[in-house]
N, CA, C, O and CB atoms as a CASP TS submission, in Angstrom:
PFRMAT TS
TARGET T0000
AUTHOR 0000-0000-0000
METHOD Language model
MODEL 1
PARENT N/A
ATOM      1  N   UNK     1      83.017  88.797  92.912  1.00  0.00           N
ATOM      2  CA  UNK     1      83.139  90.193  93.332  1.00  0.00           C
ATOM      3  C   UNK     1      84.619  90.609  93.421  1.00  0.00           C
ATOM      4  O   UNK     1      85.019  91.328  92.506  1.00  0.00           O
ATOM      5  CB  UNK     1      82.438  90.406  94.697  1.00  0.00           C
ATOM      6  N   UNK     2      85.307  90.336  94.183  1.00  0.00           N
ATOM      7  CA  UNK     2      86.932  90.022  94.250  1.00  0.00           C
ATOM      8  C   UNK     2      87.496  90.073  93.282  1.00  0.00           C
ATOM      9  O   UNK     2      88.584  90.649  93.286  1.00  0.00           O
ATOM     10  CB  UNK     2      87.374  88.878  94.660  1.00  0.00           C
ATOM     11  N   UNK     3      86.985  89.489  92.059  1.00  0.00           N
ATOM     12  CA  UNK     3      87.771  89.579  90.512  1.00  0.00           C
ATOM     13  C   UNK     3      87.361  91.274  89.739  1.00  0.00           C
ATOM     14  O   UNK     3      88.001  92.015  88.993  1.00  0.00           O
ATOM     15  CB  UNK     3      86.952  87.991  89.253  1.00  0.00           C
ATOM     16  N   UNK     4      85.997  91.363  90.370  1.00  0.00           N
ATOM     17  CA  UNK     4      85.749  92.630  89.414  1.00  0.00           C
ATOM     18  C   UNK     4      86.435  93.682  90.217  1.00  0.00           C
ATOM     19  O   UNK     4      87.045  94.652  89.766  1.00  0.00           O
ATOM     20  CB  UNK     4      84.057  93.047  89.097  1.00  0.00           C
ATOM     21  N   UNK     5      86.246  93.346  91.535  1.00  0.00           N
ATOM     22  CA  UNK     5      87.413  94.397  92.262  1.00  0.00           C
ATOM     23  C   UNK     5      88.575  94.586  91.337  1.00  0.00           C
ATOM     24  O   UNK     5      88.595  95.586  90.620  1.00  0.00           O
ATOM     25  CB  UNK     5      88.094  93.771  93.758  1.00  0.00           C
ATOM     26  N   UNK     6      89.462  93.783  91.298  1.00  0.00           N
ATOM     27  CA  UNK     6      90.675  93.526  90.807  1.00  0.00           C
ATOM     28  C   UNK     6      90.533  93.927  89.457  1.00  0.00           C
ATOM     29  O   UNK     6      91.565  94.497  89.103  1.00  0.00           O
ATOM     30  CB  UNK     6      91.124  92.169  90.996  1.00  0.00           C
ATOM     31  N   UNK     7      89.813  93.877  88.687  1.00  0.00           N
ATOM     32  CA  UNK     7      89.918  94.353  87.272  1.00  0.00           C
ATOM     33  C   UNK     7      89.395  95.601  87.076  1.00  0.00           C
ATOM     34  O   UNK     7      89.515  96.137  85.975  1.00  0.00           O
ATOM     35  CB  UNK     7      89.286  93.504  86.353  1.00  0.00           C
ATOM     36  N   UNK     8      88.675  96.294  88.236  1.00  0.00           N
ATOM     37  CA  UNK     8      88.309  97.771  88.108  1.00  0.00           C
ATOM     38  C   UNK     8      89.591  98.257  88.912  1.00  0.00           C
ATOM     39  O   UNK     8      89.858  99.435  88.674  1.00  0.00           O
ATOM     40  CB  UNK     8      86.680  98.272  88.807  1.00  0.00           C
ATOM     41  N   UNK     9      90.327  97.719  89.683  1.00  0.00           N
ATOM     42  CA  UNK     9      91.581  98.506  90.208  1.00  0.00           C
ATOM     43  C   UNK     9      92.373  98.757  89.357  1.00  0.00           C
ATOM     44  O   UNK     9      92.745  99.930  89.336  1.00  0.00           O
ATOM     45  CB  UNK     9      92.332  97.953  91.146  1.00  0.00           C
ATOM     46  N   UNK    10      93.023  97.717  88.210  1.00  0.00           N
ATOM     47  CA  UNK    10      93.884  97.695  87.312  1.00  0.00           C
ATOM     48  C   UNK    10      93.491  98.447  86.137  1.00  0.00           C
ATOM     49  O   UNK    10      94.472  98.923  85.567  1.00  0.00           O
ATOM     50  CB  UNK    10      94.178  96.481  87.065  1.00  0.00           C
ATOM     51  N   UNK    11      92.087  98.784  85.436  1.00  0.00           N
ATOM     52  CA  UNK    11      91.724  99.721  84.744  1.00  0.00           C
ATOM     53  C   UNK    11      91.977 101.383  85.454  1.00  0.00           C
ATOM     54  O   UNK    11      90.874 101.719  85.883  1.00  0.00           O
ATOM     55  CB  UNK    11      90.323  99.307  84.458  1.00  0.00           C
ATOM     56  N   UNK    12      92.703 102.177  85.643  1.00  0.00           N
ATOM     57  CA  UNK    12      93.186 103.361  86.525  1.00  0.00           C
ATOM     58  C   UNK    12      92.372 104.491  85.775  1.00  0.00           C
ATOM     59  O   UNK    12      92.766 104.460  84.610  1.00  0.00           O
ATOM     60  CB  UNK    12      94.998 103.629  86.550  1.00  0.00           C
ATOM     61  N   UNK    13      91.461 105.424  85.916  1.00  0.00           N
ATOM     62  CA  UNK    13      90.975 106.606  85.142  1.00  0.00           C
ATOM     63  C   UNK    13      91.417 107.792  85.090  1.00  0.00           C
ATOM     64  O   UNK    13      91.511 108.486  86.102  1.00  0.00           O
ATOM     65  CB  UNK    13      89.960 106.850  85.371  1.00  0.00           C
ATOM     66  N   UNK    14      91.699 108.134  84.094  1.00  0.00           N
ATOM     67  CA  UNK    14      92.287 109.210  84.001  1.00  0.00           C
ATOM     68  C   UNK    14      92.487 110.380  84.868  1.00  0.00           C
ATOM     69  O   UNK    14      93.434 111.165  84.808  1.00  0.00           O
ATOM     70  CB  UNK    14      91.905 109.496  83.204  1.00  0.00           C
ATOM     71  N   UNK    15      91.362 110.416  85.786  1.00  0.00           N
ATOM     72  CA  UNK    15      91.084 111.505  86.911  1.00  0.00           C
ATOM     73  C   UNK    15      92.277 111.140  87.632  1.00  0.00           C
ATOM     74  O   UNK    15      93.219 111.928  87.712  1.00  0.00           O
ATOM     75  CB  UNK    15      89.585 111.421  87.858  1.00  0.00           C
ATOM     76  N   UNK    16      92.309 109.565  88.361  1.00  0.00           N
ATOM     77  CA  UNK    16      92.707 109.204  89.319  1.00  0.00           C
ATOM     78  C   UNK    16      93.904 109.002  89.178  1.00  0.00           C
ATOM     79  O   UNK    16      94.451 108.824  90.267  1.00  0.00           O
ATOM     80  CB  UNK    16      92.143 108.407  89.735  1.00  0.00           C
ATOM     81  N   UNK    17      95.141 108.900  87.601  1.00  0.00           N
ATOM     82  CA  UNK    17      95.742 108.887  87.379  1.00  0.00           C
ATOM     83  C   UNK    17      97.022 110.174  87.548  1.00  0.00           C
ATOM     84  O   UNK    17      98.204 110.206  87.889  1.00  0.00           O
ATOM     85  CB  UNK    17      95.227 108.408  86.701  1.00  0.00           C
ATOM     86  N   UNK    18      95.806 111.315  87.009  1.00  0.00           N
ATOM     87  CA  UNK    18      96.481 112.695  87.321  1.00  0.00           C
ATOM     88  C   UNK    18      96.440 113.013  88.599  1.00  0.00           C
ATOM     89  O   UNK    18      97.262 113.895  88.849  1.00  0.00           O
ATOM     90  CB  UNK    18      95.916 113.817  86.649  1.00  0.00           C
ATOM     91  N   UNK    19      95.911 112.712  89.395  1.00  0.00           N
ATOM     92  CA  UNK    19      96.155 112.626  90.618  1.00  0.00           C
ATOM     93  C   UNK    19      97.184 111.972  91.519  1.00  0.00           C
ATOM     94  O   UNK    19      97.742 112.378  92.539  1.00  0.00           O
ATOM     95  CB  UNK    19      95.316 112.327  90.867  1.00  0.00           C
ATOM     96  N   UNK    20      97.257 110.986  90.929  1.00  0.00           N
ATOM     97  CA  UNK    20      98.713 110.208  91.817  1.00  0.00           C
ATOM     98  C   UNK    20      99.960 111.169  91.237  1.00  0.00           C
ATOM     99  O   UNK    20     100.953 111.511  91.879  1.00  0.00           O
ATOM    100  CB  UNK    20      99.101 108.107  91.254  1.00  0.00           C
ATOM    101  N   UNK    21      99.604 111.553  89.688  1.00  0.00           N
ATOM    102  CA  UNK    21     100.889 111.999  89.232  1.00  0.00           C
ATOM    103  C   UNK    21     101.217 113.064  90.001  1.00  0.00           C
ATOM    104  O   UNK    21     102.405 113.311  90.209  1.00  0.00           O
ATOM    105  CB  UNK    21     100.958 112.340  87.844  1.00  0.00           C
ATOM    106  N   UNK    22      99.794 114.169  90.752  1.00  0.00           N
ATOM    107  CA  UNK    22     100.186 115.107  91.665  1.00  0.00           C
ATOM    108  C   UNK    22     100.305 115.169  92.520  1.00  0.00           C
ATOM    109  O   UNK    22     100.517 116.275  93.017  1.00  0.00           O
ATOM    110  CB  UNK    22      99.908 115.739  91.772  1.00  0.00           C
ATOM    111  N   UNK    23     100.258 114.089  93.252  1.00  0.00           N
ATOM    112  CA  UNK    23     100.931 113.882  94.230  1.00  0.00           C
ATOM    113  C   UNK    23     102.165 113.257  94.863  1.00  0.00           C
ATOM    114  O   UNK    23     102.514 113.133  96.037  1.00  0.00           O
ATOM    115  CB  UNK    23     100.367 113.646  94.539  1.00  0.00           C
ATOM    116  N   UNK    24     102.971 112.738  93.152  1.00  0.00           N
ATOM    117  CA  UNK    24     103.966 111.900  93.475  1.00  0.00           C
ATOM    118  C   UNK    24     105.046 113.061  93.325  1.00  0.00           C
ATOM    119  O   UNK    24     104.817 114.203  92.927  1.00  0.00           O
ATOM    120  CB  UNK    24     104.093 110.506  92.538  1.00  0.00           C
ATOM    121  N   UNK    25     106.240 112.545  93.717  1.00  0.00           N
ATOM    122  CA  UNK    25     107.142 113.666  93.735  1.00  0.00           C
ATOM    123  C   UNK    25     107.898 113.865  92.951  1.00  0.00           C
ATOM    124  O   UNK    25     107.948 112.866  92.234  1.00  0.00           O
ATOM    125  CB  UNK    25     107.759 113.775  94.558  1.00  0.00           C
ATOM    126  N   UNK    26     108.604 114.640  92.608  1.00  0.00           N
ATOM    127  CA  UNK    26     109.309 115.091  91.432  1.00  0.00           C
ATOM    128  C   UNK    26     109.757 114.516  90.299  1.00  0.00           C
ATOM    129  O   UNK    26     109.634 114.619  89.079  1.00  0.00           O
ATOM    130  CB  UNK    26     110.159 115.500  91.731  1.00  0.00           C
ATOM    131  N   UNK    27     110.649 113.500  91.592  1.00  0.00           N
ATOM    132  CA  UNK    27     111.537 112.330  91.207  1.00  0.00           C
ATOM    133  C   UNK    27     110.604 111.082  90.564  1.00  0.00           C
ATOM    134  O   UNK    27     111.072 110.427  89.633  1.00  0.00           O
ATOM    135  CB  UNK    27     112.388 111.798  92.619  1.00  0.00           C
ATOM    136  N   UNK    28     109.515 110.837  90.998  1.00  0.00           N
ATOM    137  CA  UNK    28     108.939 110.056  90.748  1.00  0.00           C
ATOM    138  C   UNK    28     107.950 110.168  89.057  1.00  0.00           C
ATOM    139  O   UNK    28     107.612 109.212  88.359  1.00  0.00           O
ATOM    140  CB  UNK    28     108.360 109.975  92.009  1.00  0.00           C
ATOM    141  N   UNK    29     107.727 111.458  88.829  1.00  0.00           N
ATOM    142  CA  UNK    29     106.774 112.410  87.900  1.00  0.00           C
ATOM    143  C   UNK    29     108.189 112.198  86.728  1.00  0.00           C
ATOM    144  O   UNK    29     108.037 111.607  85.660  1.00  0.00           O
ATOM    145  CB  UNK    29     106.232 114.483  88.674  1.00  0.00           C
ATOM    146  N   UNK    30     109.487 112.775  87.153  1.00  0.00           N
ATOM    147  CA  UNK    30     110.565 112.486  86.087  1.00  0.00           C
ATOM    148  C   UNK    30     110.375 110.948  85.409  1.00  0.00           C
ATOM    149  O   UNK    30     110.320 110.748  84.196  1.00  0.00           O
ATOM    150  CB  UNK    30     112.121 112.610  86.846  1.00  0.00           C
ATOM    151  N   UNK    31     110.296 110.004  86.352  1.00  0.00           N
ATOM    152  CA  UNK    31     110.750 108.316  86.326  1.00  0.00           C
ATOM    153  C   UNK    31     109.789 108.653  85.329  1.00  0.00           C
ATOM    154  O   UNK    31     110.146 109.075  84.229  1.00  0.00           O
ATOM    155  CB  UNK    31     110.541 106.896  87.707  1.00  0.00           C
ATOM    156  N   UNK    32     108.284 108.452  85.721  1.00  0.00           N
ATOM    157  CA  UNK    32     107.192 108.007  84.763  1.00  0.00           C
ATOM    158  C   UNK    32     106.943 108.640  83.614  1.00  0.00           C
ATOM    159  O   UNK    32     105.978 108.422  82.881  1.00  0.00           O
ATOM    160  CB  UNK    32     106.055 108.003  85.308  1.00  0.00           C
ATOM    161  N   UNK    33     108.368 109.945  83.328  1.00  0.00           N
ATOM    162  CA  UNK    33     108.033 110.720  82.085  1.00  0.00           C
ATOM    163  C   UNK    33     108.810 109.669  81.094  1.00  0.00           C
ATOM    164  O   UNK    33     108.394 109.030  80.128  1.00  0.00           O
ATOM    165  CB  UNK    33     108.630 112.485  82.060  1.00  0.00           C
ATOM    166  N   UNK    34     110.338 109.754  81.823  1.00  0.00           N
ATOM    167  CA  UNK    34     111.163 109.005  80.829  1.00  0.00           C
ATOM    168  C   UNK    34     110.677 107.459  80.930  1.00  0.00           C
ATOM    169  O   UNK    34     110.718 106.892  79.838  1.00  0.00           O
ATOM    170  CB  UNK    34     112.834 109.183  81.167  1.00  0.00           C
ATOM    171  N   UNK    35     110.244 106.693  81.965  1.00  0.00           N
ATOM    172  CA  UNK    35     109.553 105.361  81.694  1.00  0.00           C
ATOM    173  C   UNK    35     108.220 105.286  81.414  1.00  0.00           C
ATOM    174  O   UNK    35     107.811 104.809  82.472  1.00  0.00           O
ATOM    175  CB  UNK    35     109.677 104.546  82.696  1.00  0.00           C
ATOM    176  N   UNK    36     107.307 105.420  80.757  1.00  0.00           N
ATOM    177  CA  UNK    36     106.186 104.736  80.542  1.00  0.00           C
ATOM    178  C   UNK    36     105.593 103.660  80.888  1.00  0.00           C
ATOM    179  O   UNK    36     104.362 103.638  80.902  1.00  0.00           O
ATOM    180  CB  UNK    36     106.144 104.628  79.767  1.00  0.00           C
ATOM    181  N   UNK    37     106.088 102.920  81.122  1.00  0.00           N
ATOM    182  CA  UNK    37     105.931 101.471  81.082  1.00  0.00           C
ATOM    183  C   UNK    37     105.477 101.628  82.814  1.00  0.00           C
ATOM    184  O   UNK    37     104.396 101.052  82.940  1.00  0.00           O
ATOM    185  CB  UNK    37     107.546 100.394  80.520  1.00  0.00           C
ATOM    186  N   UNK    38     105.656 101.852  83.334  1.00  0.00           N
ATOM    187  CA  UNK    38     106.152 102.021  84.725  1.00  0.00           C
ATOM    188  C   UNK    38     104.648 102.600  85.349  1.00  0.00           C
ATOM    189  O   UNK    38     104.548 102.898  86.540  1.00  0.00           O
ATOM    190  CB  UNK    38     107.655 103.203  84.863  1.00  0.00           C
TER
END
């Protein structure tokens, strides 16, 4: 159970993704434009 936890956390969905992005802050929304990776 613990593992599928862990591998459904690390798969992120798109919903939940645009969501952190709106809620992260400016500075942070810049970082992850010019880094990707990140």
């Amino acid at each position: 159970m613990t593992a599928k936890k862990g591998r459904r956390r690390r798969s992120i969905s798109a919903s939940e993704l645009l969501i952190a992005m709106a809620n992260a802050s400016p500075v942070q929304q810049r970082n992850a434009a010019t880094n990707p990776a990140q």
